[in-house]
Amino acid sequence: MPASHNRRSYAPNAARNTVPNVLVTLVSGIVLVGVLLFLTRDVFSQLIFLSQSENPMRNVAIFAVIWLIAIASLKAVLTARRTAVHVFWNLFFTLVVLAHLSLLLTLTDNLTLFDIRRMWIERGEAGAALFFYWSELLLPLLIAAAFSLSLFRIRTWLLSRYRPSSSCVAAGLPGLVTGILAVMVVMKGPAAAQGQAGIYTLPSLFSVILYEQVVDERPERRPVTTKAGKPLISNVIVVMDESVSGDFFGQDTDYSLVPSLKAHADAVINYGVATSAHNCSSYSNAVLRWGVVPGAFEQALRVPTIWQYSQASGYTSTYIDAQKPPGTLANFMNIDELSFINQVKQFNVGQIERHQAFMRIDFDIVDHLVPLVADDKPDFIYINKLGVHFPYEGKYPASSTRFQPAMALFEPIGHSDRQALINSYKNAIAWNVDGFFERLLSRIDLDNTVVIYTSDHGQDLLEEGKGLLTHCNRNSGSAYQGMVPMMVLTRHPQLRQRFESSLAENRHQLSHFNVFPTVLEILGYDHNFVKQHYGDAMFYPVERIGKFYTSELFLPEHAQHDYEWKSVPQLTPSRLMPGALVSQHAD
């Protein structure tokens, strides 16, 4: 009797168990398809574009074939005979979904090759980005986990109905799709990957970046062929600060955040708010070091660097980098460029928020400057300050919180109140920038030294309402991302007079592109040579450029050259002084 009873009850129990299994499989299929479609939102627009191209039949057919291979590869992974093959690609696709969705939430725009290339260049800031944007990982993390579980569930369902696929085919097809898309991007440009399966777009773009690292080498730089005359001053220092917006500093002649400048007003020549060359750190630094001229970026990797010019004029060159630990290079610096520099100073300090040594690293720069400036030899010094790069909290002691309410330590920007964000930014400037200048002006003899100070870019403090990037934003970057301070510090009478002679005309008119020619003339190079090859120095009235670039400037040879820029209106509201305009003199 018991055995007979079990046989009679099996069919109803199986039916009851089938219902939830079907529902789970259905939900898994919806998750899988939904994620794929969301990551490939431009598939239909790309089809329309291809159907209107010169050879629509061929282009649409190629597009469809690649899609079919992508679908076949996904099916092969789901039905792979060996579980290890499925697990590997499941984890790979899950990480792709997590990264892709996180970037979409942060950028609020489709990913492009420039986004991936820019993140590769700035990969050293990954830790800081994680602290500042961690809240944007939460939803993608949940979706990626659901996506991974859905793949496992659909695999079970498929294997119950279909024969397993070859493990070799399952292992190789995803790599084939990624390779096809990468080759198309290299040959046809970044638009070639648009509309293709989203789980392969990000890996293919990253593959292109790796290809560029291997294949595209920098050409050899030309030597300095012109002779320098007598230098205007013994010590030349260029200070490139990090993430200091011009409206919080450059237009404020009362120096409310940096009072040490007001205490030493006799040494300060404030040109107000200038325009950065780019809204990404690496590009702006390259412009100042390489003498890049707007519209002639193809020559940027071939022309002599500022180090070559300084050595040719008899100066000893020093590079001080407070942003990276010893042996780590950033801002397009490489071994070839280092060969032109006499000495490099980096600080072996861990990047730990609110750690005393980390918060005071820019102050230690001055300790290194003192003996350089005090010796008898002429010195050219280029400084990358740590500055106030996000996250702003942790860049100053809690006891130095002048403006409240402020953000909490490790509070993500996505959950921050805008006023708290601005206050934290002001606190960071008040601690870091004022502390740096207080030490510099009290310990460095400016009688025979000139300091040109600016920042790499400004900051977007949630002005645009689109995306969460504070800078380096490709499409929606606000004008504030390109607004930086520009000032000169010296007590050398003749040189100070030359700078002051152009102050009235050049206040709020300069850009990063004026720094390199200014340095060359200080080093003793002929004005006509400098103007012909590099443009106007700050000694003369300049024509306002009033724009900063937001796209790639130094593209590999296989890439397309399409430079994008954003204007900086002269009448832009100040965020430090509400109601004021940054292009007007403060009262």
Coordinates of C-alpha atoms in Angstrom, one line a residue:
M1 CA 0.0 0.0 0.0
P2 CA 2.7 2.6 0.8
A3 CA 4.4 2.1 -2.5
S4 CA 1.1 2.3 -4.4
H5 CA 0.2 5.5 -2.6
N6 CA 3.5 7.2 -3.5
R7 CA 3.0 6.4 -7.2
R8 CA -0.5 7.8 -7.1
S9 CA 0.6 11.1 -5.5
Y10 CA 3.7 11.7 -7.7
A11 CA 2.0 13.4 -10.6
P12 CA 0.2 16.1 -8.5
N13 CA 3.4 16.9 -6.5
A14 CA 5.4 17.1 -9.7
A15 CA 2.8 19.5 -11.2
R16 CA 2.9 21.6 -8.1
N17 CA 6.7 21.7 -8.2
T18 CA 6.7 22.6 -11.9
V19 CA 4.8 25.8 -11.4
P20 CA 7.4 27.6 -9.3
N21 CA 10.2 26.2 -11.5
V22 CA 8.6 27.7 -14.6
L23 CA 8.1 31.0 -12.8
V24 CA 11.7 31.1 -11.7
T25 CA 12.9 30.3 -15.2
L26 CA 10.5 32.9 -16.7
V27 CA 11.8 35.6 -14.3
S28 CA 15.4 34.6 -15.1
G29 CA 14.7 34.9 -18.8
I30 CA 13.2 38.4 -18.3
V31 CA 16.2 39.5 -16.2
L32 CA 18.6 38.2 -18.9
V33 CA 16.8 39.8 -21.8
G34 CA 16.1 43.0 -19.9
V35 CA 19.8 43.5 -18.9
L36 CA 21.0 42.8 -22.4
L37 CA 18.5 45.2 -24.0
F38 CA 19.3 47.9 -21.4
L39 CA 23.0 47.7 -22.1
T40 CA 22.2 47.8 -25.9
R41 CA 19.7 50.7 -25.9
D42 CA 21.0 52.1 -29.2
V43 CA 20.5 48.9 -31.2
F44 CA 17.5 50.3 -33.1
S45 CA 19.1 53.7 -33.7
Q46 CA 22.2 51.9 -35.1
L47 CA 20.0 49.8 -37.4
I48 CA 18.3 53.0 -38.7
F49 CA 21.7 54.6 -39.2
L50 CA 23.1 51.6 -41.1
S51 CA 20.0 51.3 -43.3
Q52 CA 20.6 54.9 -44.5
S53 CA 24.4 54.4 -45.1
E54 CA 26.0 54.1 -48.6
N55 CA 25.8 50.3 -48.6
P56 CA 22.8 49.5 -46.4
M57 CA 22.4 45.8 -47.4
R58 CA 26.0 44.9 -46.6
N59 CA 26.2 47.0 -43.4
V60 CA 23.0 45.7 -42.0
A61 CA 23.9 42.1 -42.9
I62 CA 27.3 42.4 -41.1
F63 CA 25.6 43.9 -38.1
A64 CA 23.1 41.0 -38.0
V65 CA 25.8 38.4 -38.4
I66 CA 27.7 39.7 -35.5
W67 CA 24.6 39.7 -33.4
L68 CA 23.8 36.1 -34.4
I69 CA 27.4 35.1 -33.4
A70 CA 26.9 36.9 -30.1
I71 CA 23.6 35.1 -29.4
A72 CA 25.2 31.8 -30.4
S73 CA 28.1 32.4 -28.1
L74 CA 25.8 33.1 -25.2
K75 CA 23.8 29.9 -25.8
A76 CA 27.1 28.0 -26.0
V77 CA 28.2 29.4 -22.7
L78 CA 24.8 28.5 -21.1
T79 CA 24.9 24.9 -22.4
A80 CA 28.7 24.3 -22.0
R81 CA 29.5 20.7 -21.3
R82 CA 32.0 21.6 -18.6
T83 CA 30.5 23.6 -15.7
A84 CA 33.9 25.4 -15.2
V85 CA 33.6 27.0 -18.6
H86 CA 30.1 28.3 -17.8
V87 CA 31.2 29.5 -14.4
F88 CA 34.2 31.4 -15.9
W89 CA 32.1 33.3 -18.5
N90 CA 29.2 33.7 -16.1
L91 CA 31.5 35.6 -13.7
F92 CA 33.1 37.5 -16.6
F93 CA 29.7 38.7 -17.9
T94 CA 28.6 39.5 -14.3
L95 CA 31.6 41.8 -13.8
V96 CA 30.9 43.4 -17.2
V97 CA 27.3 44.1 -16.2
L98 CA 28.4 45.5 -12.9
A99 CA 31.0 47.8 -14.4
H100 CA 28.8 48.9 -17.3
L101 CA 25.7 49.7 -15.2
S102 CA 27.9 51.5 -12.6
L103 CA 29.4 53.7 -15.3
L104 CA 26.1 54.4 -16.9
L105 CA 24.6 55.6 -13.5
T106 CA 27.6 57.8 -13.0
L107 CA 27.9 59.2 -16.5
T108 CA 24.2 59.0 -17.4
D109 CA 25.3 58.4 -20.9
N110 CA 26.3 55.6 -23.2
L111 CA 29.9 54.4 -22.8
T112 CA 32.4 55.4 -25.5
L113 CA 35.9 54.5 -26.3
F114 CA 37.0 57.9 -24.9
D115 CA 35.4 57.0 -21.5
I116 CA 37.3 53.8 -21.3
R117 CA 40.5 55.4 -22.5
R118 CA 40.1 58.2 -20.0
M119 CA 39.5 55.8 -17.1
W120 CA 42.5 53.8 -18.1
I121 CA 44.7 56.9 -18.1
E122 CA 43.2 58.0 -14.7
R123 CA 43.2 54.4 -13.3
G124 CA 45.4 55.6 -10.4
E125 CA 42.3 57.4 -9.0
A126 CA 40.2 54.3 -8.8
G127 CA 40.5 54.2 -5.0
A128 CA 39.3 57.8 -4.6
A129 CA 36.5 57.2 -7.1
L130 CA 35.3 54.1 -5.1
F131 CA 35.2 56.2 -1.9
F132 CA 33.2 59.0 -3.7
Y133 CA 30.9 57.0 -5.9
W134 CA 30.3 53.7 -3.9
S135 CA 26.6 54.3 -3.6
E136 CA 26.3 54.0 -7.4
L137 CA 27.5 50.4 -7.1
L138 CA 24.7 49.2 -5.0
L139 CA 21.9 48.9 -7.6
P140 CA 24.3 47.6 -10.3
L141 CA 25.6 45.0 -7.7
L142 CA 22.0 43.7 -7.1
I143 CA 21.3 43.6 -10.8
A144 CA 24.6 41.9 -11.6
A145 CA 23.9 39.3 -8.9
A146 CA 20.4 38.7 -10.3
F147 CA 21.9 38.4 -13.8
S148 CA 24.4 35.8 -12.7
L149 CA 21.8 33.7 -10.9
S150 CA 19.6 34.0 -14.0
L151 CA 22.4 32.6 -16.2
F152 CA 22.7 29.6 -13.9
R153 CA 18.9 29.0 -13.8
I154 CA 18.6 29.3 -17.6
R155 CA 21.5 26.9 -18.0
T156 CA 19.7 24.3 -15.9
W157 CA 16.5 24.8 -18.0
L158 CA 18.4 24.5 -21.4
L159 CA 20.4 21.4 -20.4
S160 CA 17.1 19.7 -19.5
R161 CA 16.0 20.1 -23.1
Y162 CA 19.1 20.3 -25.3
R163 CA 22.3 18.5 -25.7
P164 CA 25.4 20.2 -24.1
S165 CA 27.5 22.2 -26.4
S166 CA 31.3 21.8 -26.9
S167 CA 33.3 23.2 -24.1
C168 CA 35.9 24.4 -26.6
V169 CA 33.3 26.3 -28.6
A170 CA 31.7 27.8 -25.5
A171 CA 35.2 28.9 -24.3
G172 CA 36.2 30.5 -27.6
L173 CA 33.1 32.1 -29.0
P174 CA 32.8 35.0 -26.5
G175 CA 36.5 35.8 -27.1
L176 CA 35.8 35.7 -30.9
V177 CA 32.9 38.2 -30.6
T178 CA 35.0 40.5 -28.4
G179 CA 37.8 40.3 -30.9
I180 CA 35.6 41.1 -33.9
L181 CA 34.2 44.2 -32.3
A182 CA 37.6 45.3 -31.2
V183 CA 39.0 45.0 -34.7
M184 CA 36.0 46.9 -36.1
V185 CA 36.6 49.7 -33.7
V186 CA 40.3 49.9 -34.6
M187 CA 39.5 49.8 -38.4
K188 CA 36.3 51.8 -38.6
G189 CA 36.2 53.9 -35.4
P190 CA 34.4 53.7 -32.1
A191 CA 30.9 54.0 -33.7
A192 CA 31.5 50.5 -35.2
A193 CA 30.6 48.8 -31.8
Q194 CA 27.4 50.8 -31.3
G195 CA 24.2 48.7 -31.1
Q196 CA 26.1 45.4 -30.6
A197 CA 25.4 43.1 -27.6
G198 CA 26.0 45.2 -24.5
I199 CA 27.9 42.4 -22.6
Y200 CA 30.6 42.5 -25.3
T201 CA 30.8 46.3 -25.9
L202 CA 32.8 47.1 -22.8
P203 CA 35.3 44.2 -23.2
S204 CA 35.8 45.1 -26.8
L205 CA 36.6 48.7 -26.0
F206 CA 38.9 47.7 -23.2
S207 CA 40.7 45.4 -25.7
V208 CA 41.3 48.3 -28.0
I209 CA 42.9 50.2 -25.1
L210 CA 45.2 47.3 -24.4
Y211 CA 46.0 47.1 -28.1
E212 CA 47.0 50.8 -28.1
Q213 CA 49.3 50.3 -25.1
V214 CA 51.2 47.5 -27.0
V215 CA 51.2 49.0 -30.5
D216 CA 51.1 52.7 -30.3
E217 CA 54.4 54.1 -29.1
R218 CA 55.3 57.7 -28.6
P219 CA 57.5 59.1 -31.3
E220 CA 60.9 60.5 -30.4
R221 CA 60.8 64.1 -29.4
R222 CA 62.7 66.7 -31.4
P223 CA 65.6 68.4 -29.7
V224 CA 65.7 72.2 -28.9
T225 CA 67.3 73.9 -31.9
T226 CA 67.1 77.5 -30.8
K227 CA 69.4 79.2 -28.3
A228 CA 68.2 81.0 -25.2
G229 CA 69.3 84.4 -24.2
K230 CA 69.7 85.7 -20.6
P231 CA 67.0 84.3 -18.3
L232 CA 64.8 86.9 -16.6
I233 CA 65.1 85.2 -13.1
S234 CA 67.0 82.5 -11.4
N235 CA 64.3 80.1 -10.1
V236 CA 61.1 79.3 -12.1
I237 CA 58.4 77.2 -10.4
V238 CA 55.2 76.0 -12.0
V239 CA 52.5 74.8 -9.6
M240 CA 49.7 72.7 -11.0
D241 CA 47.1 72.3 -8.3
E242 CA 44.4 69.6 -8.4
S243 CA 40.7 70.3 -8.8
V244 CA 40.7 74.0 -7.6
S245 CA 37.8 75.9 -9.2
G246 CA 38.5 79.4 -10.3
D247 CA 35.3 80.9 -8.9
F248 CA 36.2 79.7 -5.4
F249 CA 39.6 81.3 -5.5
G250 CA 40.7 83.3 -8.6
Q251 CA 38.1 86.0 -8.6
D252 CA 38.1 86.5 -4.8
T253 CA 40.5 89.4 -4.2
D254 CA 39.7 89.3 -0.5
Y255 CA 41.0 85.7 -0.5
S256 CA 38.4 84.5 2.0
L257 CA 39.5 80.9 1.6
V258 CA 43.2 81.6 1.2
P259 CA 44.0 84.5 3.6
S260 CA 47.7 83.9 3.4
L261 CA 47.7 85.5 0.0
K262 CA 46.2 88.7 1.3
A263 CA 48.8 88.8 4.0
H264 CA 51.5 88.7 1.3
A265 CA 49.7 90.8 -1.3
D266 CA 52.9 92.5 -2.3
A267 CA 54.1 89.2 -3.9
V268 CA 50.8 88.2 -5.6
I269 CA 49.7 89.1 -9.2
N270 CA 46.2 87.6 -9.5
Y271 CA 45.0 87.2 -13.1
G272 CA 41.6 85.9 -11.9
V273 CA 39.8 83.1 -13.5
A274 CA 41.5 81.4 -16.4
T275 CA 40.3 78.6 -18.7
S276 CA 41.8 75.2 -18.4
A277 CA 43.0 73.4 -21.5
H278 CA 40.9 70.3 -20.6
N279 CA 38.6 69.1 -17.9
C280 CA 40.7 66.0 -17.3
S281 CA 43.9 66.2 -15.2
S282 CA 46.3 64.3 -17.6
Y283 CA 45.5 66.4 -20.7
S284 CA 45.9 69.8 -18.8
N285 CA 49.2 68.7 -17.4
A286 CA 50.4 67.6 -20.8
V287 CA 49.6 71.0 -22.2
L288 CA 51.7 72.7 -19.6
R289 CA 54.6 70.3 -19.9
W290 CA 54.6 69.8 -23.7
G291 CA 53.7 73.2 -25.0
V292 CA 50.6 72.0 -26.8
V293 CA 49.0 74.6 -29.2
P294 CA 45.2 74.5 -29.8
G295 CA 44.4 72.8 -33.0
A296 CA 47.9 71.2 -33.4
F297 CA 47.6 68.2 -31.1
E298 CA 49.1 65.9 -33.7
Q299 CA 52.5 67.6 -32.9
A300 CA 52.1 67.2 -29.1
L301 CA 54.1 64.0 -28.9
R302 CA 57.0 65.3 -31.1
V303 CA 57.8 68.8 -29.9
P304 CA 60.4 69.5 -27.2
T305 CA 59.1 69.4 -23.6
I306 CA 59.5 72.1 -21.0
W307 CA 62.3 70.0 -19.5
Q308 CA 64.3 70.1 -22.7
Y309 CA 63.9 73.9 -23.0
S310 CA 64.9 74.4 -19.4
Q311 CA 68.0 72.3 -19.6
A312 CA 69.0 74.0 -22.9
S313 CA 68.8 77.4 -21.2
G314 CA 71.1 76.2 -18.3
Y315 CA 68.5 75.3 -15.6
T316 CA 68.4 72.2 -13.5
S317 CA 65.0 70.6 -13.8
T318 CA 63.0 69.1 -11.0
Y319 CA 59.7 67.3 -11.0
I320 CA 57.8 67.1 -7.7
D321 CA 54.8 64.8 -7.7
A322 CA 52.7 64.8 -4.6
Q323 CA 49.9 62.7 -6.2
K324 CA 51.6 59.3 -6.7
P325 CA 54.0 57.2 -4.6
P326 CA 57.5 56.6 -5.8
G327 CA 57.8 54.6 -9.1
T328 CA 54.2 55.4 -10.1
L329 CA 53.7 57.7 -13.1
A330 CA 50.6 59.7 -14.0
N331 CA 49.4 62.6 -16.2
F332 CA 51.0 61.1 -19.4
M333 CA 54.4 61.1 -17.8
N334 CA 56.5 58.1 -19.0
I335 CA 60.1 56.9 -18.8
D336 CA 61.1 58.8 -22.0
E337 CA 60.0 62.1 -20.5
L338 CA 61.7 61.4 -17.2
S339 CA 65.0 61.1 -19.1
F340 CA 64.9 64.9 -19.7
I341 CA 64.4 65.6 -16.0
N342 CA 67.4 66.0 -13.6
Q343 CA 65.7 64.9 -10.5
V344 CA 62.3 63.6 -9.5
K345 CA 60.7 63.8 -6.0
Q346 CA 57.7 61.7 -5.0
F347 CA 56.5 61.1 -1.4
N348 CA 56.2 57.6 0.1
V349 CA 52.9 58.4 1.9
G350 CA 49.9 56.1 1.9
Q351 CA 46.7 57.7 0.5
I352 CA 44.7 57.2 3.7
E353 CA 41.9 59.7 4.2
R354 CA 42.3 61.9 7.3
H355 CA 45.8 60.5 7.9
Q356 CA 48.1 63.3 9.1
A357 CA 50.9 62.5 6.6
F358 CA 48.5 62.3 3.7
M359 CA 46.8 65.6 4.6
R360 CA 50.1 67.4 4.9
I361 CA 51.8 66.0 1.8
D362 CA 51.5 69.4 -0.1
F363 CA 53.0 71.1 2.9
D364 CA 56.0 68.8 2.6
I365 CA 56.6 70.1 -1.0
V366 CA 57.7 73.4 0.5
D367 CA 60.3 71.6 2.6
H368 CA 61.8 70.2 -0.6
L369 CA 61.7 73.6 -2.4
V370 CA 63.6 75.5 0.3
P371 CA 67.1 74.1 -0.5
L372 CA 66.5 74.1 -4.3
V373 CA 65.7 77.8 -4.3
A374 CA 68.4 78.7 -1.8
D375 CA 71.3 77.2 -3.8
D376 CA 73.3 79.2 -6.4
K377 CA 72.2 77.3 -9.5
P378 CA 69.1 78.2 -11.6
D379 CA 66.2 75.8 -11.1
F380 CA 63.1 75.0 -13.1
I381 CA 60.6 73.1 -10.9
Y382 CA 57.2 71.7 -12.0
I383 CA 54.9 70.6 -9.1
N384 CA 51.8 68.4 -9.2
K385 CA 50.0 69.1 -5.9
L386 CA 47.7 66.6 -4.3
G387 CA 45.2 69.5 -4.0
V388 CA 41.6 68.9 -3.3
H389 CA 40.7 66.0 -5.6
F390 CA 37.6 64.2 -4.5
P391 CA 36.7 62.9 -2.0
Y392 CA 36.9 66.3 -0.3
E393 CA 36.4 64.9 3.1
G394 CA 39.6 63.3 4.4
K395 CA 41.7 66.1 2.7
Y396 CA 41.6 68.2 5.9
P397 CA 41.4 67.5 9.6
A398 CA 37.9 67.3 11.2
S399 CA 39.0 70.1 13.6
S400 CA 39.4 72.4 10.6
T401 CA 35.8 72.2 9.5
R402 CA 35.1 75.9 9.0
F403 CA 32.0 75.5 6.9
Q404 CA 29.0 73.4 8.0
P405 CA 27.0 71.3 7.4
A406 CA 29.7 69.2 5.7
M407 CA 29.8 65.7 4.2
A408 CA 30.6 62.8 6.4
L409 CA 33.9 60.9 5.8
F410 CA 33.4 58.5 2.9
E411 CA 29.9 59.9 2.2
P412 CA 29.2 59.3 -1.5
I413 CA 28.3 62.2 -3.7
G414 CA 25.2 60.4 -4.9
H415 CA 23.7 60.7 -1.4
S416 CA 25.1 64.1 -0.5
D417 CA 23.3 67.3 0.1
R418 CA 24.6 69.9 -2.4
Q419 CA 25.3 72.5 0.3
A420 CA 27.2 70.0 2.4
L421 CA 29.2 69.0 -0.8
I422 CA 30.1 72.7 -1.4
N423 CA 31.1 73.2 2.3
S424 CA 33.4 70.2 2.2
Y425 CA 35.0 71.5 -0.9
K426 CA 35.5 74.9 0.7
N427 CA 37.0 73.3 3.8
A428 CA 39.4 71.4 1.7
I429 CA 40.6 74.5 -0.2
A430 CA 40.8 76.5 3.1
W431 CA 43.1 73.8 4.6
N432 CA 45.1 72.6 1.7
V433 CA 45.6 75.6 -0.6
D434 CA 45.9 78.2 2.2
G435 CA 48.3 76.0 4.2
F436 CA 50.5 75.5 1.1
F437 CA 50.7 79.2 0.3
E438 CA 51.3 80.1 4.0
R439 CA 54.4 77.9 4.1
L440 CA 55.5 78.9 0.6
L441 CA 55.3 82.6 1.1
S442 CA 56.9 82.5 4.5
R443 CA 59.9 80.2 3.6
I444 CA 60.7 80.8 0.0
D445 CA 62.7 83.9 -1.1
L446 CA 60.7 85.4 -4.0
D447 CA 63.2 88.1 -4.7
N448 CA 64.8 85.9 -7.4
T449 CA 62.0 83.3 -7.8
V450 CA 58.8 83.3 -9.7
V451 CA 55.9 81.0 -9.1
I452 CA 53.2 80.5 -11.7
Y453 CA 50.2 78.9 -10.0
T454 CA 47.1 77.3 -11.6
S455 CA 45.0 74.2 -11.3
D456 CA 44.4 71.4 -13.8
H457 CA 40.6 71.9 -14.0
G458 CA 37.6 73.1 -11.9
Q459 CA 34.8 71.2 -10.4
D460 CA 31.2 70.5 -11.2
L461 CA 29.4 70.4 -7.8
L462 CA 26.1 68.9 -9.1
E463 CA 25.3 72.0 -11.1
E464 CA 24.2 70.3 -14.3
G465 CA 21.8 67.8 -12.9
K466 CA 23.1 65.2 -15.2
G467 CA 25.7 62.7 -14.0
L468 CA 27.8 62.8 -10.9
L469 CA 31.2 63.4 -12.3
T470 CA 32.9 66.5 -10.8
H471 CA 35.3 66.8 -13.8
C472 CA 36.5 64.9 -16.9
N473 CA 32.8 64.8 -18.1
R474 CA 32.7 64.1 -21.8
N475 CA 29.3 65.5 -22.7
S476 CA 27.6 67.3 -19.8
G477 CA 30.5 69.1 -18.3
S478 CA 29.5 72.4 -16.9
A479 CA 31.6 75.6 -17.5
Y480 CA 32.8 75.3 -13.9
Q481 CA 34.9 72.3 -14.9
G482 CA 37.1 74.5 -17.1
M483 CA 37.4 77.5 -14.7
V484 CA 40.8 77.6 -12.8
P485 CA 42.8 80.2 -10.9
M486 CA 45.8 81.8 -12.5
M487 CA 48.3 83.9 -10.5
V488 CA 52.0 84.7 -10.3
L489 CA 54.0 85.1 -7.2
T490 CA 57.3 87.1 -7.2
R491 CA 59.1 90.0 -5.6
H492 CA 61.6 90.4 -8.5
P493 CA 61.0 94.1 -9.4
Q494 CA 61.6 94.0 -13.2
L495 CA 59.7 90.7 -13.7
R496 CA 56.8 91.8 -11.4
Q497 CA 56.5 95.0 -13.5
R498 CA 56.3 93.0 -16.7
F499 CA 53.5 90.9 -15.3
E500 CA 51.6 93.9 -13.9
S501 CA 51.8 95.7 -17.2
S502 CA 49.4 93.2 -18.7
L503 CA 47.2 92.6 -15.6
A504 CA 44.4 94.9 -16.5
E505 CA 44.0 93.5 -20.0
N506 CA 44.5 89.9 -19.1
R507 CA 42.5 89.5 -15.9
H508 CA 39.9 86.7 -16.5
Q509 CA 41.3 86.3 -20.1
L510 CA 44.1 83.8 -19.8
S511 CA 44.2 80.0 -20.3
H512 CA 46.6 77.1 -19.7
F513 CA 47.9 77.6 -23.3
N514 CA 49.5 80.9 -22.1
V515 CA 51.7 79.2 -19.5
F516 CA 54.2 77.4 -21.6
P517 CA 55.1 80.5 -23.7
T518 CA 55.4 82.6 -20.5
V519 CA 57.9 80.1 -19.0
L520 CA 59.9 80.0 -22.2
E521 CA 60.3 83.8 -22.2
I522 CA 61.3 83.7 -18.6
L523 CA 63.9 81.1 -19.4
G524 CA 65.4 83.6 -21.9
Y525 CA 63.9 82.4 -25.3
D526 CA 63.2 85.1 -27.9
H527 CA 59.8 86.6 -27.9
N528 CA 59.3 86.2 -31.7
F529 CA 60.3 82.5 -31.6
V530 CA 58.0 81.8 -28.7
K531 CA 55.0 83.7 -30.2
Q532 CA 55.4 82.0 -33.6
H533 CA 55.6 78.4 -32.2
Y534 CA 53.6 78.6 -28.9
G535 CA 51.4 81.7 -28.9
D536 CA 51.2 84.6 -26.5
A537 CA 52.9 84.9 -23.1
M538 CA 51.2 86.4 -20.2
F539 CA 53.3 89.6 -20.5
Y540 CA 51.2 90.8 -23.4
P541 CA 47.5 91.3 -23.9
V542 CA 46.1 88.0 -25.1
E543 CA 43.0 87.0 -27.0
R544 CA 40.7 85.1 -24.7
I545 CA 40.2 81.4 -25.8
G546 CA 37.3 80.9 -23.4
K547 CA 36.9 77.2 -24.0
F548 CA 38.2 73.9 -22.7
Y549 CA 38.4 70.6 -24.4
T550 CA 36.4 67.6 -23.3
S551 CA 37.5 64.9 -25.8
E552 CA 40.7 63.1 -26.5
L553 CA 43.6 65.3 -27.7
F554 CA 46.5 62.9 -28.2
L555 CA 44.8 60.2 -30.2
P556 CA 46.6 57.1 -31.5
E557 CA 47.3 57.0 -35.2
H558 CA 44.5 54.5 -35.9
A559 CA 41.9 56.7 -34.2
Q560 CA 39.7 59.4 -35.6
H561 CA 40.5 63.0 -34.7
D562 CA 37.4 64.8 -33.5
Y563 CA 38.0 67.4 -30.8
E564 CA 35.1 68.5 -28.7
W565 CA 35.2 71.6 -26.5
K566 CA 32.9 73.6 -24.2
S567 CA 32.7 77.4 -23.8
V568 CA 33.2 79.2 -20.6
P569 CA 31.0 82.3 -20.6
Q570 CA 32.6 85.5 -19.3
L571 CA 29.5 86.2 -17.2
T572 CA 29.4 83.0 -15.1
P573 CA 27.8 83.1 -11.6
S574 CA 30.2 82.6 -8.7
R575 CA 29.4 79.8 -6.3
L576 CA 31.6 81.3 -3.6
M577 CA 30.0 84.7 -3.7
P578 CA 26.3 84.2 -4.8
G579 CA 25.1 87.0 -7.0
A580 CA 28.6 87.9 -8.2
L581 CA 30.1 87.1 -11.6
V582 CA 33.5 85.5 -11.9
S583 CA 34.5 87.7 -14.8
Q584 CA 34.1 90.9 -12.8
H585 CA 36.4 92.4 -10.3
A586 CA 35.4 91.8 -6.7
D587 CA 34.5 94.9 -4.8

